[in-house]
XYZ file of C-alpha atoms in Angstrom:
672
model
C 62.836 36.671 48.585
C 62.918 40.252 47.700
C 64.724 42.842 45.304
C 67.867 44.858 46.707
C 69.748 47.811 44.952
C 72.088 50.574 45.412
C 74.380 52.865 44.010
C 77.735 53.905 45.714
C 79.614 56.615 44.021
C 82.591 58.910 45.216
C 83.001 62.932 44.247
C 85.533 61.600 41.637
C 83.242 58.899 39.848
C 82.264 61.402 36.504
C 78.515 60.542 36.702
C 76.579 63.389 37.626
C 73.595 63.683 39.845
C 70.912 63.348 37.415
C 72.353 60.376 35.908
C 72.393 58.866 39.387
C 69.216 59.559 40.340
C 67.666 58.070 37.264
C 69.516 54.827 37.684
C 68.365 54.716 40.962
C 64.674 55.152 40.309
C 65.305 52.795 37.568
C 66.767 50.094 39.741
C 63.823 50.708 42.391
C 60.857 50.216 39.589
C 62.480 47.349 38.242
C 63.189 45.309 41.446
C 59.548 45.614 42.468
C 58.613 42.808 40.548
C 60.514 40.588 43.277
C 58.312 41.850 45.947
C 55.663 44.422 46.326
C 54.180 44.095 50.030
C 56.678 46.697 51.441
C 59.731 48.694 50.675
C 62.712 51.094 51.947
C 65.719 52.801 51.130
C 68.847 54.687 53.175
C 70.898 56.838 52.069
C 74.265 58.378 53.757
C 73.904 62.051 54.277
C 77.670 63.473 54.436
C 77.002 66.850 55.395
C 74.780 65.927 58.361
C 76.516 63.117 59.316
C 73.536 60.827 59.333
C 71.783 58.115 57.621
C 68.256 58.557 56.641
C 66.202 55.732 56.500
C 62.763 55.643 54.731
C 60.148 52.314 54.943
C 56.859 51.389 55.043
C 54.275 48.748 54.092
C 53.676 49.707 50.475
C 55.499 48.631 47.288
C 58.175 50.914 46.023
C 56.602 52.333 43.288
C 54.060 54.145 45.918
C 56.994 54.938 48.028
C 58.443 56.856 45.422
C 55.300 58.716 44.793
C 55.342 59.981 48.635
C 56.063 63.484 49.165
C 58.315 62.971 51.811
C 60.317 60.489 49.888
C 60.107 62.679 47.003
C 61.499 65.628 48.230
C 64.160 63.751 49.875
C 65.451 62.124 46.786
C 64.994 65.367 45.092
C 67.213 67.198 47.604
C 69.985 64.697 47.928
C 70.564 64.344 44.469
C 71.461 67.937 43.997
C 75.222 68.343 44.684
C 77.196 67.410 41.458
C 80.304 66.001 43.338
C 78.899 64.732 46.382
C 79.491 61.087 47.311
C 76.720 58.807 47.335
C 75.708 56.031 49.257
C 72.037 55.003 49.002
C 70.289 51.701 48.609
C 67.008 50.499 48.516
C 64.808 47.033 49.314
C 61.598 45.844 47.602
C 60.015 43.026 49.806
C 58.171 39.834 49.154
C 57.193 39.454 52.892
C 58.408 35.806 54.329
C 58.676 36.218 58.128
C 57.678 39.086 60.283
C 54.494 40.998 59.693
C 54.776 44.243 57.164
C 52.605 45.931 59.647
C 55.063 46.053 62.462
C 57.828 48.773 60.961
C 60.657 47.065 62.415
C 59.938 44.047 60.233
C 60.255 45.991 57.219
C 63.674 46.970 55.440
C 66.157 48.250 55.659
C 66.408 46.638 59.250
C 68.411 49.170 61.416
C 70.051 47.564 64.900
C 73.529 48.231 66.189
C 74.696 50.887 63.985
C 74.096 48.714 61.033
C 71.674 49.182 58.029
C 70.811 45.969 56.458
C 68.906 44.943 53.381
C 68.485 41.409 52.726
C 67.305 39.043 49.946
C 66.450 35.360 50.893
C 65.761 33.549 53.947
C 67.704 32.540 56.697
C 66.479 29.225 57.608
C 67.923 29.005 60.908
C 67.586 32.727 62.389
C 65.508 31.332 65.483
C 68.190 28.555 66.065
C 70.938 31.389 66.009
C 69.089 33.599 68.500
C 68.900 30.860 71.005
C 72.619 29.886 70.285
C 73.698 33.155 70.920
C 71.439 34.084 73.790
C 73.329 37.421 75.067
C 71.699 38.597 71.702
C 68.259 40.502 72.057
C 65.632 40.165 69.411
C 63.544 42.857 68.938
C 61.894 41.719 65.613
C 60.355 39.011 63.898
C 62.291 39.017 60.394
C 65.271 36.878 59.777
C 67.389 39.559 58.563
C 67.728 40.995 62.121
C 70.295 38.250 62.901
C 72.600 39.429 60.815
C 73.811 42.462 62.419
C 73.098 41.047 65.776
C 75.642 38.345 65.195
C 78.255 41.157 63.785
C 77.823 43.184 66.899
C 78.122 40.134 68.899
C 81.230 38.969 67.237
C 82.947 42.525 67.213
C 82.358 42.815 71.142
C 84.703 39.396 71.077
C 87.553 41.791 69.896
C 87.148 40.540 66.327
C 87.670 43.467 63.530
C 84.745 44.240 61.300
C 85.556 42.242 58.693
C 86.313 39.150 60.446
C 83.042 39.650 62.300
C 81.119 39.814 59.246
C 83.103 36.568 57.640
C 82.218 34.706 61.202
C 78.442 35.565 60.638
C 78.069 34.578 57.154
C 79.420 31.097 57.770
C 76.356 30.642 60.613
C 73.731 31.675 58.447
C 71.622 28.790 56.801
C 69.413 29.198 53.787
C 69.786 31.912 51.206
C 71.488 35.584 51.881
C 72.071 38.028 49.180
C 72.550 41.376 51.456
C 74.212 45.011 51.258
C 75.167 45.969 54.843
C 76.115 49.573 55.518
C 78.123 50.357 58.768
C 77.679 53.703 60.493
C 80.920 53.703 62.265
C 82.996 53.187 58.854
C 80.774 54.713 56.296
C 81.376 51.330 54.781
C 79.224 48.980 52.700
C 79.721 45.192 52.673
C 77.888 43.307 49.715
C 77.801 39.613 49.540
C 75.837 36.652 48.227
C 75.724 32.455 49.098
C 73.557 31.577 46.124
C 74.623 34.110 43.567
C 71.534 36.424 43.411
C 73.366 39.618 43.446
C 75.033 41.428 40.448
C 77.005 44.529 40.329
C 78.887 46.657 38.166
C 81.711 49.019 39.092
C 84.178 51.522 37.542
C 87.917 52.233 37.742
C 86.486 56.168 38.832
C 84.789 55.042 41.840
C 81.364 53.945 40.930
C 79.533 50.606 41.960
C 75.942 49.996 41.339
C 74.277 46.891 42.402
C 70.663 44.674 42.111
C 69.158 41.496 42.928
C 69.421 40.286 38.673
C 71.303 40.935 35.928
C 68.604 42.272 33.675
C 67.656 44.652 36.424
C 71.055 46.108 36.565
C 71.210 45.823 32.647
C 68.108 47.913 32.170
C 68.474 50.340 34.893
C 71.876 51.393 33.392
C 71.044 51.063 29.435
C 68.171 53.032 29.558
C 69.940 56.181 31.322
C 73.450 56.477 29.895
C 73.686 54.212 26.780
C 76.860 55.911 25.408
C 78.670 56.231 28.787
C 78.097 52.443 29.845
C 81.577 51.255 28.626
C 83.038 53.573 31.425
C 81.648 50.465 33.882
C 83.720 47.112 33.557
C 81.117 45.089 32.745
C 78.016 43.367 34.975
C 79.361 40.573 37.283
C 77.650 38.408 39.436
C 78.968 38.709 42.940
C 81.051 35.565 43.447
C 79.671 32.893 46.263
C 80.137 33.542 49.790
C 82.999 36.138 49.174
C 81.670 39.527 49.030
C 82.731 42.992 48.114
C 83.519 45.971 50.492
C 83.131 49.598 49.556
C 84.626 52.200 51.926
C 86.386 55.927 51.643
C 90.171 56.175 51.756
C 91.755 58.997 53.776
C 90.847 61.440 50.813
C 87.115 60.264 50.785
C 87.253 58.438 47.348
C 85.796 54.681 47.383
C 87.960 51.767 47.397
C 86.121 48.331 46.060
C 88.263 45.384 47.732
C 87.070 41.729 47.424
C 89.380 40.877 50.190
C 89.447 41.122 54.022
C 92.875 41.871 54.465
C 92.714 45.644 55.170
C 91.284 48.386 57.782
C 88.816 50.594 57.449
C 89.449 54.274 59.009
C 86.331 54.914 61.588
C 84.413 58.121 60.996
C 82.509 60.122 63.514
C 79.528 57.523 64.366
C 76.658 58.681 62.331
C 73.230 58.946 63.493
C 70.372 56.914 61.905
C 67.065 58.632 61.338
C 64.227 56.263 60.601
C 61.084 57.855 58.915
C 57.862 55.763 58.088
C 56.188 56.303 54.541
C 52.810 54.647 56.361
C 51.272 52.439 53.947
C 49.473 49.280 54.839
C 46.064 50.842 54.849
C 44.836 48.213 52.175
C 46.455 45.263 54.592
C 43.725 43.293 56.306
C 43.938 42.904 60.083
C 46.203 39.747 60.807
C 46.768 39.017 57.325
C 50.156 39.454 56.605
C 52.403 37.642 57.927
C 50.844 34.724 59.092
C 52.458 31.216 58.911
C 50.285 27.846 58.963
C 51.996 27.150 62.185
C 50.341 29.896 63.557
C 47.282 28.164 64.069
C 48.750 24.741 65.540
C 47.052 23.558 69.120
C 45.646 26.623 70.164
C 42.407 26.536 72.009
C 40.511 28.671 69.220
C 41.872 25.813 66.791
C 40.760 23.001 68.841
C 37.349 24.803 69.017
C 37.048 25.312 65.167
C 38.435 21.885 64.282
C 34.992 20.438 65.265
C 33.305 22.043 62.146
C 35.339 20.239 59.707
C 33.723 16.990 58.391
C 35.376 13.673 57.770
C 32.866 11.370 56.577
C 35.075 8.486 56.473
C 32.678 5.781 57.185
C 29.877 6.949 54.538
C 32.795 7.408 52.185
C 34.070 3.870 52.803
C 30.619 2.409 51.613
C 31.191 3.691 48.202
C 31.833 1.116 45.669
C 35.511 1.319 44.408
C 37.510 0.174 41.670
C 38.452 -3.654 42.323
C 42.117 -2.398 40.986
C 42.517 0.872 41.890
C 40.638 2.840 44.960
C 38.365 5.384 42.851
C 35.393 5.497 44.024
C 31.734 5.528 41.931
C 31.121 9.167 42.442
C 34.278 9.894 40.238
C 33.410 11.585 37.111
C 32.644 9.444 34.030
C 33.730 6.290 35.813
C 32.824 2.756 34.814
C 32.989 -0.551 35.991
C 33.502 -3.714 33.926
C 32.070 -7.297 35.178
C 35.302 -7.763 37.357
C 34.595 -4.485 39.072
C 37.386 -2.847 37.094
C 37.085 0.769 35.837
C 37.518 2.579 32.624
C 40.328 4.583 34.161
C 42.433 1.465 34.638
C 41.670 -0.121 31.447
C 42.710 3.045 29.872
C 45.723 3.727 31.239
C 48.777 3.908 29.955
C 52.131 3.084 31.663
C 54.172 6.342 32.301
C 56.634 5.873 35.438
C 59.056 2.920 33.524
C 62.453 2.793 33.908
C 63.940 5.329 31.702
C 67.426 6.599 30.594
C 68.635 9.601 31.640
C 71.221 9.307 29.139
C 68.805 10.601 26.574
C 67.719 13.847 28.667
C 71.571 14.262 28.781
C 71.712 14.230 25.088
C 68.906 16.572 24.448
C 70.680 18.900 27.014
C 73.922 18.747 25.751
C 73.695 21.776 23.044
C 72.428 24.207 25.405
C 75.399 23.902 27.960
C 77.365 27.222 27.927
C 80.339 26.270 30.155
C 82.757 28.484 32.427
C 79.841 28.531 35.131
C 77.564 30.627 32.903
C 73.820 29.713 33.692
C 72.418 27.552 31.128
C 69.081 26.265 32.003
C 65.909 27.522 34.074
C 64.073 25.313 36.348
C 60.654 26.659 37.449
C 60.787 26.129 41.376
C 57.931 26.023 43.338
C 59.279 24.634 46.414
C 57.655 21.466 46.168
C 59.318 17.954 46.306
C 59.462 17.127 42.543
C 60.689 20.629 41.598
C 63.231 20.348 44.900
C 64.623 16.938 43.570
C 64.836 18.342 40.286
C 66.784 21.176 41.111
C 69.279 18.997 43.112
C 69.460 16.398 40.322
C 70.581 19.302 37.645
C 72.971 20.561 39.460
C 74.523 17.792 41.144
C 74.080 14.710 38.534
C 73.321 16.406 35.109
C 76.117 19.033 35.639
C 74.069 22.109 34.605
C 74.178 25.574 36.196
C 70.253 26.200 36.700
C 68.659 29.363 37.824
C 65.486 28.619 39.614
C 62.855 30.661 38.878
C 59.648 31.036 41.377
C 56.620 32.948 40.607
C 54.943 33.834 43.627
C 51.246 34.550 43.483
C 50.336 34.721 46.928
C 49.729 30.856 47.646
C 53.265 29.874 47.972
C 53.530 28.970 51.703
C 56.392 30.160 53.984
C 57.166 26.739 54.117
C 57.978 26.268 50.446
C 59.764 29.550 50.646
C 62.080 28.119 53.166
C 62.644 24.744 51.443
C 63.713 27.202 48.464
C 66.003 29.030 50.398
C 67.586 25.848 51.564
C 68.306 24.325 48.284
C 69.298 27.277 46.490
C 71.508 28.171 49.613
C 73.100 24.800 49.991
C 73.523 24.696 45.956
C 74.620 28.012 45.213
C 71.796 28.788 42.719
C 70.537 31.938 41.673
C 66.780 32.351 42.857
C 64.923 34.809 40.182
C 61.412 35.910 41.530
C 58.702 37.351 40.246
C 56.099 38.204 42.982
C 52.402 39.188 41.809
C 50.251 41.825 43.052
C 49.576 39.518 46.144
C 46.931 41.431 47.995
C 45.089 41.711 44.722
C 45.392 38.041 43.755
C 44.072 37.416 47.342
C 41.169 39.758 46.806
C 40.445 37.701 43.586
C 40.376 34.287 45.365
C 38.243 35.829 48.142
C 35.478 37.345 45.571
C 35.255 33.779 43.303
C 34.719 31.732 46.725
C 32.415 33.868 47.815
C 30.527 33.575 44.451
C 30.767 29.764 44.635
C 29.558 29.265 47.678
C 26.276 31.005 46.557
C 25.842 28.146 43.680
C 28.616 25.583 43.923
C 29.706 23.745 41.100
C 32.653 21.420 41.526
C 33.699 22.265 37.814
C 34.411 25.634 38.766
C 36.826 25.111 41.596
C 39.919 25.733 39.465
C 38.992 29.119 39.210
C 40.379 29.638 42.773
C 43.922 28.534 41.507
C 43.749 30.360 38.102
C 46.027 33.099 39.404
C 49.047 30.636 39.672
C 49.009 29.637 35.739
C 51.106 32.826 34.948
C 53.947 30.783 36.051
C 54.379 29.481 32.252
C 54.244 33.148 31.107
C 56.892 34.186 33.220
C 58.943 31.594 32.829
C 59.214 32.274 29.009
C 59.706 36.047 29.887
C 62.673 34.862 31.924
C 64.310 32.950 29.460
C 64.154 35.983 27.321
C 65.626 38.186 29.871
C 68.457 35.734 30.685
C 69.143 34.893 27.370
C 68.806 31.108 28.295
C 66.990 28.718 25.998
C 66.609 25.525 27.860
C 63.876 24.985 30.975
C 63.209 21.883 32.487
C 59.838 21.273 34.459
C 59.615 18.746 37.249
C 55.972 18.452 36.504
C 55.126 14.544 37.860
C 52.827 12.497 35.549
C 51.654 10.465 38.304
C 49.676 13.751 39.435
C 46.898 13.740 36.392
C 43.898 14.721 37.884
C 41.035 14.518 35.115
C 38.340 14.990 37.661
C 38.908 18.517 37.838
C 37.595 19.151 34.278
C 35.433 16.137 34.661
C 33.005 18.098 36.744
C 32.856 20.607 33.981
C 31.571 18.121 31.829
C 35.081 16.717 29.851
C 35.571 13.270 29.305
C 38.781 11.684 30.217
C 41.431 11.344 27.636
C 43.691 8.450 28.266
C 46.663 8.952 25.367
C 47.394 12.709 26.192
C 50.744 13.812 25.920
C 50.938 15.868 29.031
C 48.774 15.766 32.125
C 47.823 19.119 31.146
C 46.988 18.281 27.632
C 43.690 19.225 26.391
C 42.011 19.108 22.904
C 40.834 22.223 21.237
C 37.364 20.906 21.431
C 37.488 20.096 25.135
C 38.862 23.708 25.653
C 35.995 25.341 24.016
C 33.815 22.863 25.991
C 35.714 24.137 28.932
C 35.274 27.735 28.137
C 31.217 27.290 27.472
C 30.802 25.791 31.118
C 32.601 28.524 32.702
C 30.976 31.092 30.555
C 27.547 29.600 31.620
C 28.458 29.282 35.122
C 29.191 33.502 34.905
C 25.886 33.889 33.323
C 24.014 31.925 36.177
C 26.291 33.278 38.718
C 26.908 37.175 38.532
C 29.196 37.067 41.425
C 31.852 35.728 38.971
C 32.055 38.995 36.985
C 34.022 40.578 39.440
C 37.621 42.249 39.184
C 39.244 38.858 38.503
C 37.744 38.183 35.306
C 40.829 39.488 33.068
C 43.148 37.452 35.271
C 41.391 34.166 34.874
C 40.810 34.744 31.313
C 44.741 35.660 31.066
C 45.864 32.555 33.153
C 43.745 30.321 30.254
C 45.468 31.956 27.389
C 48.848 31.469 28.961
C 48.065 27.958 30.146
C 46.808 26.572 26.787
C 48.156 29.074 23.898
C 51.276 30.448 25.087
C 54.137 29.090 22.764
C 56.520 26.598 25.005
C 59.955 25.527 23.076
C 63.523 24.453 24.603
C 61.607 22.597 27.200
C 61.586 19.385 28.880
C 59.938 17.533 31.497
C 62.574 15.828 33.828
C 60.166 12.760 34.908
C 59.658 12.025 31.338
C 63.564 10.624 31.683
C 63.831 9.965 35.394
C 61.745 7.192 37.278
C 59.929 8.948 39.972
C 60.604 7.214 43.129
C 58.800 8.479 46.512
C 61.428 7.297 49.155
C 64.511 8.508 46.889
C 63.216 11.841 46.519
C 62.214 12.305 50.263
C 65.186 10.831 51.441
C 67.359 12.753 49.358
C 65.500 16.350 50.314
C 65.590 15.521 53.823
C 68.482 13.920 54.388
C 70.893 16.458 52.391
C 68.916 19.561 52.614
C 67.156 19.329 55.981
C 63.801 19.794 53.988
C 60.902 20.815 56.092
C 57.528 18.801 56.236
C 53.969 20.248 56.999
C 52.853 20.329 60.478
C 49.287 18.824 59.465
C 50.171 16.461 57.152
C 52.428 12.984 56.865
C 52.385 13.458 53.113
C 55.246 15.346 51.463
C 52.962 16.269 48.531
C 51.522 19.660 47.787
C 52.674 20.882 51.090
C 53.914 24.095 49.794
C 50.697 24.793 47.859
C 48.657 27.056 50.313
C 45.457 26.427 48.143
C 45.745 22.267 48.300
C 44.450 21.983 51.889
C 41.193 24.101 51.008
C 40.183 22.637 47.739
C 40.824 18.976 48.534
C 38.579 19.621 51.644
C 35.883 20.813 49.406
C 36.254 17.572 46.970
C 36.214 15.095 49.756
C 33.590 16.473 51.748
C 31.379 16.646 48.326
C 32.596 13.863 46.052
C 34.096 11.468 48.517
C 37.382 11.580 47.034
C 40.579 13.950 46.234
C 43.301 14.402 44.399
C 45.093 11.912 46.981
C 42.798 9.368 45.687
C 43.634 9.913 42.235
C 47.633 10.007 42.928
C 47.661 6.693 44.981
C 45.434 5.105 42.263
C 48.166 6.125 39.617
C 50.709 4.552 41.837
C 48.631 1.481 42.097
C 48.663 1.142 38.318
C 52.267 1.613 37.727
C 52.794 -1.245 39.859
C 54.498 1.126 42.790
C 52.174 0.575 45.801
C 49.375 -2.075 46.618
C 45.813 -1.326 46.431
C 45.322 -1.691 50.527
C 48.506 0.720 51.224
C 46.717 2.994 48.634
C 43.418 2.944 50.495
C 45.094 3.425 53.826
C 47.317 6.427 52.312
C 44.207 8.034 50.892
C 42.436 7.912 54.323
C 44.949 9.797 56.277
C 45.959 12.168 53.192
C 42.115 13.231 53.073
C 41.783 13.897 56.890
C 41.092 17.753 56.802
C 44.217 19.924 57.256
C 42.820 22.273 59.521
C 46.099 24.553 59.830
C 46.193 25.030 55.953
C 42.684 25.478 55.636
C 42.631 28.092 58.430
C 45.401 29.787 57.059
C 43.768 29.604 53.436
C 40.494 31.562 54.556
C 42.146 33.951 56.897
C 44.645 35.411 54.388
C 42.045 35.808 51.447
C 39.709 37.620 54.125
C 37.222 34.834 54.842
C 35.540 34.053 57.877
C 36.764 30.070 58.696
C 33.489 28.807 60.660
C 30.982 30.748 58.061
C 32.758 29.131 54.809
C 32.799 25.445 56.311
C 29.486 25.547 57.533
C 28.279 26.252 54.220
C 30.438 23.803 52.433
C 29.481 21.395 54.814
C 25.515 22.002 54.103
C 26.216 21.175 49.930
C 24.564 17.882 48.925
C 26.783 15.088 48.752
C 27.603 12.996 45.929
C 27.152 9.905 48.189
């Protein structure tokens, strides 16, 4: 879940040093959108018989401004006829703190310099299985050079050791491996998130996305791009070798039936670019699992309220489970609420053939991508990705917008499905530190003057998913996108607390009339006036999220669950049994487990109002005839139990003190 890029160019390539430098810089800057949390480059310096590695906990654009790296690149791209091997990495941190330099990429181990995009979900198990291998870092990438070295030591030649390693890893892996003993590079991908262009004259240029590669090349040498043999997607699980022949000219080989001449073993010199000064202590990279069953956690948990006895005393609808504290709720003489009376059945048995007909004109054939699927890693979008590939016969690209609240669990599940299905994953990473700081400021302001109608402002930063989905469609030339939004997830109470009455006949669960949009804006503006703490750096981000959510044009898109009957058991069984889909440690529910915000905001709603979105979701299932009211009550009580690990993780990564925040929430006047 990062961006990798690089250039391999022989002395006979015909491209001058200035052009190659421009291409490399453009590759780096364009790759930054895939990860901004750390970066690094590696370059072979032939005349010194050395590999220089620079890396640090700062985004690639900032790294390029460092005088140390800037001077190196100016000197490196000086000779017109020198062979070049240079590659880089722009990281979206998934495991292994960026504050530990060893966890940043390129990863250097056993004479291998590795850059990797994706998540190897079984890295821990492989280190246990191959217990002779010493683990030095926390990052999953480390398993690649570790296994290659072990297999080489058991008399396998390099190419066979690499192939055996690739067969053992699970998840997603798109990598470039530089071997110091051979002056050779191996490129491979198991899900298609790697593109390359090479020419007959001994040059190869690669990047994680076709769009990145196209723009890096066209921006520098439009008149000469025809000398390359087009841009190709790396064939799944095959790979490509680049190595010098006896005359020092580069050969590119997609097979493994060759031997490479060994060279004098190059020394690898690693230099730190610094960075990380703006990173909060212990903020990166904490996983929710890190807070499980420790002494401090047991002490902190006592601050979380679970007022279930008082909440059980609330009057509830006799048909669903919504309580009297629900916004705009009314009960008739039979105790049935207006939400039940106005409900329109949404999850009927439908004909998937209708969706098949609608998407038929978008099919492109010959294995070309023909659909964008916005992919959060949650259960509904995961099942959609599975179904689109295996049942609808589409060739989708999974698109993920990571705004800093996508949990590592969700990222691992994304890797599981994309790896097993061989699906490219395009990632746009926000400025995560900035987004999290926005959340911190808005929560701090909210705690001073709490208004339940203002809670959605904490999640405003994720709405750019809609904007970037359209942008990726334009960049890939793919018109069709299919969303996995579940109509049963309707949560009218969130805008209800802002004074907006429910609309029972709306076309989509997120639809809102223009009149209500104005009313919502008025409510938010009034709170900004009453509470100046909201007037902070997040204002433009929040306003932008509103615009892209309600006004950004959408076309050529469909909602999968408008045509496929949602079935919780079918979805869970498919994901768990076929893809080893991972569940959360702090809830038995499979819903919202990849969303780092859900544990916190549901605690707010349940503690203050006596219900959460778990109650609305289960109520919708009751109305659909999917579950009984008794079962819904039981499940909602279980799911509303405070998720300590998720709440702790959320508050820590945004920089707020758990005890202080929870105590303040508990002091807020209850609605029951």
